[in-house]
């Protein structure tokens, strides 16, 4: 089943001679449990694609389906519920609230959604544990390293029953080792926890964690990788001298 | 890396049998460089002839013949470890050539050429990264070898990205392009220098 579908999505800003086409007729299907990376230079429309996929912005034309549900036909309330319960967002600059501990940051979306503080806290701690941050639950963001902060942000994006992770340059502010670790976590979230992830990045090493890499240029999908053969094809080739 | 110096490195830990050397070589080069038995024994014979290793003197040429490194072998190994490989002249890079040629072929879409290569490289990187995803981190040599390959491929993707941006800028400002009928393109630096082309 596809978790996310974009059908002929276009997005333009402004009018007449100043009109900018951020996306042109983009179609993309992401199956449940898949990790897809969107690669492209700055200004190619990557972030617009993600905000439209996350229902944070409406397309100028075309349709977005989340878990089979066409977003344009649902009420504002249902759309808001999708954003609170189904979709998790991860941003480059983490966006953690400085006055809340790691556990409070992670459980906040559930509390806002009406869950009791106690249940939200239990779910928050579980999400932190899953990302190896159980021991950091009581720490404030400024007591955490950059890599740990992003792991808290991922835990917040996964907390509860969220199934679709949308990440915009999630490793952008991290060093190479932490950036790899974040992608490894997103990869495992898909393979082990059954999440679906769309990750926007301009970095090929990070994109290569995905099952499929979609290339965006001037607002259009220009290409995508074929499902890669297993890694064993790289090993035991011709003996070298 | 030469098999010769790899054998010296393995023997620097202590005397070993031929078959053992082959197995350890494969284990430590992260399985990315398989060897056949013949290569191992031919290399050991040459090392013995050059006085860099000694055998236990048995006439047996099979897997039970033991080898040990000599003081000359130790010195050669130390020299080799610190000797930088020759990176002074750029390798003749087929991919770079194809992108340069695409610029001047009227029917070629340089963006499509760049993207075809970019996709191939990213697909290869996906394969290497899958090894990393399954890796428990226990095999340090394997992790280092996979990282090296990923960084190498990544550098080519970065070059393609930079090349595409440069092509776009040149298209936006045609006057910035140096090509005109009476001005031939400058020879590539390594051609001009007349240096040997390395592959």
Tab-separated table of C-alpha atoms in Angstrom, chain B residues 7 10-11 14-21 40-41 44-45 47-48 52-70:
chain	number	residue	atom	x	y	z
B	7	UNK	CA	52.225	-10.155	2.739
B	10	UNK	CA	50.911	-9.944	7.712
B	11	UNK	CA	54.293	-11.574	8.330
B	14	UNK	CA	54.907	-13.466	13.177
B	15	UNK	CA	55.627	-16.517	10.992
B	16	UNK	CA	52.677	-17.777	8.949
B	17	UNK	CA	51.745	-20.489	6.434
B	18	UNK	CA	50.868	-19.650	2.829
B	19	UNK	CA	47.210	-20.552	3.141
B	20	UNK	CA	46.926	-18.628	6.384
B	21	UNK	CA	48.379	-15.551	4.639
B	40	UNK	CA	49.985	-15.665	-2.887
B	41	UNK	CA	52.693	-18.273	-3.601
B	44	UNK	CA	56.021	-15.216	-1.522
B	45	UNK	CA	58.569	-16.753	-3.899
B	47	UNK	CA	59.827	-11.959	-1.622
B	48	UNK	CA	62.063	-14.909	-0.664
B	52	UNK	CA	62.588	-9.931	2.336
B	53	UNK	CA	61.134	-13.168	3.743
B	54	UNK	CA	62.552	-16.563	4.666
B	55	UNK	CA	60.855	-19.935	4.594
B	56	UNK	CA	61.296	-22.746	7.069
B	57	UNK	CA	63.431	-24.581	4.584
B	58	UNK	CA	61.065	-27.444	3.827
B	59	UNK	CA	60.891	-28.326	0.175
B	60	UNK	CA	57.110	-28.495	0.424
B	61	UNK	CA	55.630	-25.727	-1.768
B	62	UNK	CA	52.111	-26.273	-0.472
B	63	UNK	CA	50.010	-24.569	2.184
B	64	UNK	CA	52.076	-26.008	5.067
B	65	UNK	CA	55.228	-24.134	4.184
B	66	UNK	CA	55.912	-21.437	6.816
B	67	UNK	CA	57.311	-17.971	6.084
B	68	UNK	CA	58.851	-15.276	8.272
B	69	UNK	CA	59.877	-11.696	7.592
B	70	UNK	CA	63.588	-10.715	7.541
